Coordinates of C-alpha atoms in Angstrom, one line a residue:
X1 CA 0.1 0.3 0.2
X2 CA 1.7 3.2 -0.9
X3 CA 1.2 6.7 1.2
X4 CA 1.8 8.9 -1.4
X5 CA -0.5 10.9 -2.9
X6 CA -1.4 10.4 -6.3
X7 CA -3.6 12.6 -8.8
X8 CA -3.6 10.8 -11.6
X9 CA -4.4 6.9 -11.5
X10 CA -2.1 6.5 -14.9
X11 CA 1.2 6.9 -12.7
X12 CA 2.6 4.4 -11.0
X13 CA 3.9 4.4 -7.7
X14 CA 7.4 3.6 -9.0
X15 CA 7.0 7.1 -11.5
X16 CA 5.8 9.2 -9.0
X17 CA 7.6 12.9 -8.2
X18 CA 7.4 14.0 -4.7
X19 CA 7.3 17.1 -3.0
X20 CA 11.0 18.3 -3.2
X21 CA 11.0 18.4 0.7
X22 CA 9.6 15.4 1.1
X23 CA 12.0 13.7 -1.8
X24 CA 14.9 14.8 -0.2
X25 CA 14.4 13.8 3.2
X26 CA 13.2 10.0 2.1
X27 CA 16.5 10.2 -0.3
X28 CA 18.4 10.9 2.6
X29 CA 17.2 7.9 4.5
X30 CA 18.7 5.6 1.9
X31 CA 21.7 7.3 1.7
X32 CA 22.2 6.7 5.7
X33 CA 21.4 3.2 5.4
X34 CA 23.4 2.3 2.8
X35 CA 26.7 4.5 3.8
X36 CA 28.3 2.2 5.9
X37 CA 27.9 -0.6 3.7
X38 CA 29.4 1.4 0.4
X39 CA 32.4 2.7 2.6
X40 CA 33.2 -0.7 4.5
X41 CA 34.4 -2.3 1.4
X42 CA 37.2 0.0 0.2
X43 CA 38.4 0.4 3.7
X44 CA 39.0 -3.1 4.0
X45 CA 40.5 -3.5 0.4
X46 CA 42.8 0.0 1.3
X47 CA 44.1 -1.9 4.5
X48 CA 44.8 -5.1 3.1
X49 CA 46.8 -3.4 0.3
X50 CA 48.8 -0.9 2.9
X51 CA 47.4 2.6 1.9
X52 CA 47.9 5.4 3.5
X53 CA 44.9 7.2 5.5
X54 CA 44.7 9.7 2.5
X55 CA 44.6 7.2 -0.2
X56 CA 42.1 5.1 1.4
X57 CA 40.1 8.4 1.9
X58 CA 40.3 8.5 -1.8
X59 CA 38.9 4.9 -2.6
X60 CA 35.8 5.7 -0.5
X61 CA 35.3 9.0 -2.3
X62 CA 36.2 7.0 -5.8
X63 CA 33.5 4.5 -4.3
X64 CA 30.9 7.2 -3.5
X65 CA 31.1 8.6 -7.1
X66 CA 30.6 5.3 -8.9
X67 CA 28.2 4.3 -6.7
X68 CA 25.9 7.8 -6.8
X69 CA 26.1 7.5 -11.0
X70 CA 25.6 3.9 -10.9
X71 CA 22.4 4.4 -8.7
X72 CA 21.6 7.3 -11.3
X73 CA 21.5 4.9 -13.9
X74 CA 19.6 1.9 -12.0
X75 CA 17.0 4.3 -11.2
X76 CA 16.1 6.7 -14.1
X77 CA 17.8 3.8 -17.2
X78 CA 20.3 5.3 -20.0
X79 CA 20.1 3.3 -22.8
X80 CA 19.6 -0.1 -22.6
X81 CA 21.1 -0.2 -18.8
X82 CA 19.0 0.4 -15.8
X83 CA 15.9 -1.5 -14.5
X84 CA 13.9 2.0 -13.6
X85 CA 13.0 1.0 -10.1
X86 CA 14.2 2.5 -6.8
X87 CA 17.2 0.6 -6.3
X88 CA 20.6 1.4 -4.7
X89 CA 24.2 1.1 -5.6
X90 CA 27.1 0.1 -4.1
X91 CA 30.5 -1.9 -4.0
X92 CA 29.5 -5.4 -3.4
X93 CA 30.6 -7.8 -0.4
X94 CA 30.8 -10.8 -2.8
X95 CA 34.3 -9.9 -3.9
X96 CA 35.8 -8.9 -0.6
X97 CA 37.3 -12.5 0.3
X98 CA 38.7 -12.5 -3.6
X99 CA 40.3 -9.2 -3.5
X100 CA 42.0 -9.5 -0.1
X101 CA 43.3 -12.9 -1.4
X102 CA 45.1 -11.0 -4.1
X103 CA 45.8 -7.7 -2.4
X104 CA 48.6 -10.3 -0.7
X105 CA 49.5 -11.6 -3.8
X106 CA 52.8 -10.3 -5.3
X107 CA 52.1 -8.8 -8.5
X108 CA 48.6 -8.4 -8.7
X109 CA 48.1 -6.2 -5.8
X110 CA 45.6 -2.8 -6.4
X111 CA 46.3 -2.6 -10.2
X112 CA 45.5 -6.1 -10.7
X113 CA 42.5 -5.9 -8.7
X114 CA 41.1 -2.7 -10.7
X115 CA 42.3 -4.6 -13.9
X116 CA 40.2 -7.6 -12.7
X117 CA 37.0 -5.8 -12.3
X118 CA 36.9 -4.1 -15.7
X119 CA 37.3 -7.5 -17.5
X120 CA 34.6 -8.9 -15.3
X121 CA 32.3 -5.9 -15.7
X122 CA 33.1 -6.5 -19.6
X123 CA 32.3 -10.1 -19.3
X124 CA 29.2 -9.3 -17.0
X125 CA 27.6 -7.3 -20.1
X126 CA 28.3 -9.9 -22.2
X127 CA 26.5 -12.5 -20.5
X128 CA 23.7 -10.2 -19.0
X129 CA 21.3 -11.2 -21.8
X130 CA 21.4 -14.6 -21.6
X131 CA 21.1 -14.3 -17.3
X132 CA 17.9 -12.8 -17.6
X133 CA 16.2 -15.5 -18.8
X134 CA 16.3 -16.8 -15.9
X135 CA 13.4 -14.8 -14.3
X136 CA 11.1 -17.8 -15.1
X137 CA 13.1 -20.1 -12.8
X138 CA 11.5 -17.3 -9.8
X139 CA 7.9 -18.5 -9.0
X140 CA 6.5 -17.1 -6.0
X141 CA 7.7 -20.1 -4.0
X142 CA 11.2 -19.2 -4.8
X143 CA 11.1 -15.6 -4.8
X144 CA 9.2 -15.8 -1.2
X145 CA 12.1 -17.8 0.1
X146 CA 14.7 -15.6 -1.4
X147 CA 12.9 -12.6 0.0
X148 CA 12.7 -13.9 3.4
X149 CA 16.2 -15.3 3.3
X150 CA 17.4 -11.6 1.9
X151 CA 15.6 -10.1 5.3
X152 CA 17.1 -12.8 7.4
X153 CA 20.7 -12.6 6.9
X154 CA 20.7 -9.1 7.0
X155 CA 19.7 -9.5 10.6
X156 CA 22.8 -10.0 12.1
X157 CA 24.5 -6.7 10.5
X158 CA 21.4 -5.2 12.5
X159 CA 22.2 -6.5 15.8
X160 CA 26.1 -6.2 15.1
X161 CA 25.3 -2.1 15.2
X162 CA 22.7 -2.2 17.8
X163 CA 25.5 -4.4 20.2
X164 CA 27.6 -0.7 19.0
X165 CA 29.4 -2.4 16.1
X166 CA 32.1 -4.7 15.4
X167 CA 35.0 -2.5 16.9
X168 CA 33.0 -1.6 20.1
X169 CA 35.2 -1.9 23.2
X170 CA 32.1 -3.0 25.4
X171 CA 29.9 -4.7 22.5
X172 CA 26.4 -4.6 23.9
X173 CA 27.0 -2.1 26.3
X174 CA 23.6 -0.4 27.9
X175 CA 24.0 2.8 25.9
X176 CA 24.2 1.1 22.9
X177 CA 21.1 -1.0 23.5
X178 CA 19.5 1.9 24.9
X179 CA 20.0 4.1 21.4
X180 CA 19.5 1.6 19.8
X181 CA 15.9 0.5 21.3
X182 CA 15.0 4.5 21.3
X183 CA 15.6 4.7 17.8
X184 CA 13.4 1.7 16.8
X185 CA 10.5 2.9 19.5
X186 CA 10.5 6.2 17.7
X187 CA 9.8 5.0 14.1
X188 CA 7.3 2.1 15.7
X189 CA 5.3 5.2 17.1
X190 CA 5.5 7.0 14.1
X191 CA 4.0 4.5 12.2
X192 CA 1.6 3.9 14.8
X193 CA 0.6 7.7 15.7
X194 CA 1.1 9.5 12.2
X195 CA 0.1 9.4 8.8
X196 CA 1.7 10.6 5.6
X197 CA 4.7 12.6 5.6
X198 CA 6.1 11.5 8.6
X199 CA 5.6 8.0 8.1
X200 CA 7.9 8.1 4.9
X201 CA 10.3 9.7 6.6
X202 CA 9.8 7.6 10.3
X203 CA 13.4 6.4 9.8
X204 CA 15.1 9.6 9.6
X205 CA 13.3 11.5 12.3
X206 CA 14.5 8.1 14.4
X207 CA 18.1 8.5 13.0
X208 CA 18.2 11.5 13.8
X209 CA 17.0 11.6 17.1
X210 CA 19.3 8.6 18.3
X211 CA 22.5 10.8 16.5
X212 CA 21.6 14.1 18.9
X213 CA 21.4 11.8 22.2
X214 CA 24.7 10.2 21.0
X215 CA 26.0 13.7 20.4
X216 CA 25.6 14.5 23.7
X217 CA 26.8 11.3 25.2
X218 CA 30.3 12.1 23.8
X219 CA 29.6 9.0 21.2
X220 CA 29.8 10.4 17.7
X221 CA 33.9 10.9 17.1
X222 CA 34.5 14.0 14.7
X223 CA 37.9 13.6 14.8
X224 CA 39.7 14.4 11.7
X225 CA 37.0 16.4 10.4
X226 CA 39.4 19.6 10.6
X227 CA 42.2 18.0 8.2
X228 CA 39.7 16.6 5.8
X229 CA 39.8 18.8 2.3
X230 CA 36.9 20.8 1.5
X231 CA 36.6 19.7 -2.3
X232 CA 38.5 16.5 -4.2
X233 CA 37.8 15.4 -7.5
X234 CA 37.9 11.7 -8.5
X235 CA 40.1 10.7 -11.6
X236 CA 40.1 7.9 -13.4
X237 CA 43.5 5.7 -13.1
X238 CA 44.6 7.5 -10.0
X239 CA 47.0 4.3 -8.8
X240 CA 48.2 4.0 -12.2
X241 CA 47.0 2.0 -14.9
X242 CA 45.3 -1.2 -14.4
X243 CA 47.0 -5.0 -14.7
X244 CA 45.0 -7.8 -16.8
X245 CA 46.1 -11.2 -15.0
X246 CA 44.2 -14.2 -15.8
X247 CA 43.6 -16.1 -12.2
X248 CA 42.4 -12.7 -11.0
X249 CA 39.9 -12.4 -13.8
X250 CA 38.3 -15.6 -13.8
X251 CA 38.1 -15.3 -9.9
X252 CA 36.1 -11.8 -10.6
X253 CA 33.9 -13.1 -13.3
X254 CA 32.5 -15.9 -10.7
X255 CA 32.0 -12.7 -8.4
X256 CA 29.9 -11.4 -11.2
X257 CA 27.9 -14.2 -11.8
X258 CA 27.0 -14.4 -8.1
X259 CA 26.4 -10.8 -8.1
X260 CA 23.9 -11.4 -11.0
X261 CA 21.9 -14.5 -9.3
X262 CA 21.7 -12.0 -6.2
X263 CA 20.5 -8.6 -8.0
X264 CA 18.2 -11.2 -9.8
X265 CA 16.2 -12.3 -6.5
X266 CA 16.5 -8.7 -5.1
X267 CA 14.9 -7.2 -8.4
X268 CA 12.2 -9.9 -7.8
X269 CA 11.5 -8.7 -4.3
X270 CA 11.5 -5.3 -5.3
X271 CA 8.8 -5.8 -8.0
X272 CA 6.8 -7.5 -5.5
X273 CA 6.6 -4.4 -3.2
X274 CA 6.3 -1.9 -5.6
X275 CA 3.9 -4.1 -7.6
X276 CA 6.0 -3.9 -10.7
X277 CA 6.2 -7.3 -13.1
X278 CA 10.1 -8.0 -13.8
X279 CA 10.2 -9.1 -16.7
X280 CA 13.2 -10.8 -18.8
X281 CA 13.8 -7.2 -20.8
X282 CA 13.6 -5.4 -17.5
X283 CA 15.8 -8.3 -15.8
X284 CA 18.2 -7.4 -18.6
X285 CA 18.8 -3.7 -17.9
X286 CA 19.4 -4.0 -14.2
X287 CA 22.1 -6.9 -14.7
X288 CA 23.6 -4.8 -17.8
X289 CA 24.0 -1.8 -15.2
X290 CA 25.4 -4.2 -12.3
X291 CA 27.9 -4.8 -14.9
X292 CA 28.3 -1.4 -16.5
X293 CA 29.3 0.0 -13.3
X294 CA 31.9 -2.9 -12.1
X295 CA 33.3 -1.9 -15.7
X296 CA 33.6 1.8 -14.9
X297 CA 34.5 0.9 -11.4
X298 CA 38.1 -0.7 -12.2
X299 CA 38.8 2.7 -14.3
X300 CA 38.0 5.2 -11.6
X301 CA 39.7 3.6 -8.7
X302 CA 36.8 0.9 -7.1
X303 CA 35.1 -2.4 -7.0
X304 CA 32.9 -4.0 -8.5
X305 CA 29.2 -2.6 -7.7
X306 CA 26.3 -4.4 -7.1
X307 CA 22.2 -3.6 -6.2
X308 CA 22.0 -2.9 -2.0
X309 CA 19.8 -5.0 -0.2
X310 CA 19.2 -3.2 2.6
X311 CA 17.6 -0.5 1.3
X312 CA 14.6 -2.9 0.0
X313 CA 13.9 -2.9 3.1
X314 CA 13.3 1.2 3.5
X315 CA 11.3 0.8 0.4
X316 CA 8.5 -1.8 1.9
X317 CA 9.2 -0.2 5.7
X318 CA 7.8 4.0 4.6
X319 CA 5.9 2.5 1.2
X320 CA 7.6 5.3 -0.8
X321 CA 8.6 3.5 -4.0
X322 CA 9.6 6.6 -6.3
X323 CA 12.2 5.8 -8.4
X324 CA 13.2 9.4 -8.5
X325 CA 13.7 8.8 -4.4
X326 CA 16.9 6.7 -5.3
X327 CA 18.0 8.8 -8.5
X328 CA 18.2 12.0 -5.6
X329 CA 19.8 9.7 -3.4
X330 CA 22.4 9.1 -5.9
X331 CA 22.6 12.8 -6.6
X332 CA 23.5 13.2 -2.8
X333 CA 26.4 10.3 -3.2
X334 CA 27.9 12.5 -6.1
X335 CA 28.2 15.2 -4.2
X336 CA 29.3 13.8 -1.0
X337 CA 32.5 12.3 -3.4
X338 CA 33.0 15.8 -3.9
X339 CA 33.1 16.8 -0.5
X340 CA 34.8 14.9 2.0
X341 CA 34.1 16.6 5.1
X342 CA 30.4 16.2 4.5
X343 CA 31.1 12.7 3.6
X344 CA 33.2 12.7 7.4
X345 CA 29.7 13.8 8.8
X346 CA 27.6 11.1 7.4
X347 CA 30.4 8.4 8.6
X348 CA 30.4 9.4 12.4
X349 CA 26.7 8.1 12.6
X350 CA 27.3 5.5 15.5
X351 CA 26.6 2.0 14.6
X352 CA 24.0 2.1 17.3
X353 CA 21.9 4.4 15.4
X354 CA 21.9 1.8 12.3
X355 CA 20.6 -0.6 14.8
X356 CA 17.3 0.3 15.7
X357 CA 16.6 0.9 12.1
X358 CA 17.6 -2.0 10.8
X359 CA 16.0 -4.7 12.6
X360 CA 12.7 -2.5 11.3
X361 CA 13.3 -2.4 7.9
X362 CA 15.3 -6.0 7.9
X363 CA 12.3 -7.3 9.5
X364 CA 9.9 -5.8 7.1
X365 CA 12.1 -7.6 4.2
X366 CA 11.3 -11.0 5.7
X367 CA 7.8 -10.1 6.0
X368 CA 7.2 -9.2 2.4
X369 CA 9.0 -12.6 1.5
X370 CA 6.6 -14.6 4.1
X371 CA 3.8 -12.6 2.3
X372 CA 4.5 -13.7 -1.2
X373 CA 4.8 -17.4 0.4
X374 CA 1.2 -17.3 0.6
X375 CA 0.4 -17.3 -2.8
X376 CA 2.6 -20.9 -3.3
X377 CA 1.5 -24.1 -2.5
X378 CA 3.3 -24.5 1.3
X379 CA 0.7 -26.8 2.7
X380 CA 2.7 -29.1 -0.3
X381 CA 5.5 -31.5 1.8
X382 CA 8.2 -31.0 -1.0
X383 CA 7.5 -27.2 -0.7
X384 CA 7.7 -27.4 3.0
X385 CA 11.1 -29.0 2.4
X386 CA 12.4 -26.4 -0.3
X387 CA 11.6 -23.6 1.7
X388 CA 13.4 -25.2 4.9
X389 CA 16.7 -26.3 3.2
X390 CA 16.7 -22.8 1.4
X391 CA 16.4 -20.4 3.9
X392 CA 19.2 -22.8 6.1
X393 CA 21.3 -22.7 3.7
X394 CA 21.0 -19.0 3.2
X395 CA 22.0 -18.6 7.2
X396 CA 24.4 -20.9 7.1
X397 CA 27.2 -18.2 6.3
X398 CA 25.2 -16.1 8.9
X399 CA 26.1 -18.3 11.6
X400 CA 29.1 -19.3 11.1
X401 CA 31.0 -17.3 8.6
X402 CA 33.8 -20.0 8.8
X403 CA 31.9 -23.1 8.2
X404 CA 33.1 -23.3 4.5
X405 CA 36.7 -22.3 5.2
X406 CA 37.9 -25.8 4.4
X407 CA 36.7 -25.5 0.8
X408 CA 38.6 -24.3 -2.2
X409 CA 38.6 -20.2 -2.2
X410 CA 37.5 -20.0 -5.5
X411 CA 34.0 -20.8 -4.1
X412 CA 34.6 -17.9 -1.3
X413 CA 32.3 -15.4 -3.1
X414 CA 29.5 -18.3 -3.0
X415 CA 29.9 -20.0 0.2
X416 CA 30.2 -16.5 2.1
X417 CA 27.0 -15.2 0.6
X418 CA 23.9 -16.5 2.6
X419 CA 21.6 -15.0 -0.8
X420 CA 23.6 -16.5 -3.0
X421 CA 23.0 -19.8 -1.1
X422 CA 19.3 -19.5 -0.6
X423 CA 18.7 -18.3 -4.4
X424 CA 20.9 -21.3 -5.6
X425 CA 19.5 -24.1 -3.4
X426 CA 15.9 -22.4 -3.9
X427 CA 16.2 -22.7 -7.8
X428 CA 17.5 -25.9 -7.7
X429 CA 15.2 -27.9 -5.2
X430 CA 12.5 -26.1 -7.4
X431 CA 13.3 -27.2 -10.8
X432 CA 14.1 -31.0 -8.7
X433 CA 10.6 -31.3 -7.1
X434 CA 8.0 -29.0 -9.5
X435 CA 9.6 -28.7 -12.8
X436 CA 11.4 -31.9 -13.7
X437 CA 9.4 -33.8 -11.0
X438 CA 6.2 -32.6 -12.5
X439 CA 5.1 -35.8 -14.4
X440 CA 4.8 -37.7 -11.6
X441 CA 3.3 -34.8 -9.3
X442 CA 0.5 -34.8 -12.1
X443 CA 0.5 -38.7 -11.9
X444 CA -0.4 -38.3 -7.9
X445 CA -2.9 -35.6 -8.6
X446 CA -4.3 -38.2 -11.2
X447 CA -4.1 -41.4 -9.3
X448 CA -7.5 -40.8 -6.6
X449 CA -10.2 -40.3 -9.1
X450 CA -9.1 -43.6 -10.8
X451 CA -10.5 -45.5 -7.6

């Protein structure tokens, strides 16, 4: 149910344009939610390569620039690229394991990572038309299972934030829990007692309140703000020419395939939320944007990009489905890439503030998946088994990330992604039980009629 005012029944929720103030506030919510994830990958890789603080800051700005541009293309569409839905883009965690390994390999390093990213992006653009045809393998049974798994796999991040973050010296301290609870309660109360505009920006209001209280308690660290430059322009090939080596390229090509699998599940999830049919043509446009963003990312000193699952929860939470909201957020990301001081302020949000918002939004994603599962025949024992096994597979790397540590390293992009494991499991079991097993199912259905 959309909460936007719609003066024309012919205008879908995805194409609605909000008043400017509401547009800016809801866009800022999207930016706050994905910002931590957007800067995490360059932080990890920069540390693995051994870059200076200034060079890591440049990596972060480069990532914000590409993420903003890719978000604009994905939301508005340019030529054959862009799914034209409310999607936020950012550096993908699927490639982190492979890139850290490359960073420590002599002769590869950062330029080898950029070269592999460029080659993998080109490879992705070649296979996107073929990958887009798999949309037929995502009936409500599979879609609901994947969306539920997405929500559940995001929950550990929200709980980690609520406890103060992975770097907290006293994880679970009462002050962290209190701030997270206050943000969550604020969001719940606004959704219960307010309407329209306030509901649409409930997450932002809760986070701003949490930030203000955190600042009063001395939990906001602004050290280093004065040293950050006012303006910095990201230039391509800042670290030198990319290097192209076969092994890193093959590894990153596998990452792109996994990103495509993840993105397919997320696009279909968003299609259900926004009441948009995800056709093969629309899916192809979305996947081409994912691949194109990765291709450009390698040139502009950053890494493989994909759609961010956590922002799907915000779309469901607020009921604001307009793609122009995420396009506006993309413009904000580009602006932040040019203004390091502003980016620094956004990065200073304490994890506990994000925790309260994350619990509500990620739970909404899981709830959407459960709602979609009602369209499938869950009374069927085989379908119950499909849901059970797929959700279990999706949670395996979340509960114990080291579970698959003994498997070959090239499998890390698959085994470390709960979304990828859940998607592959659900599609495979649906193929086994309901497609290849269609003939014997029909026979079981006809059998009682013969008595």
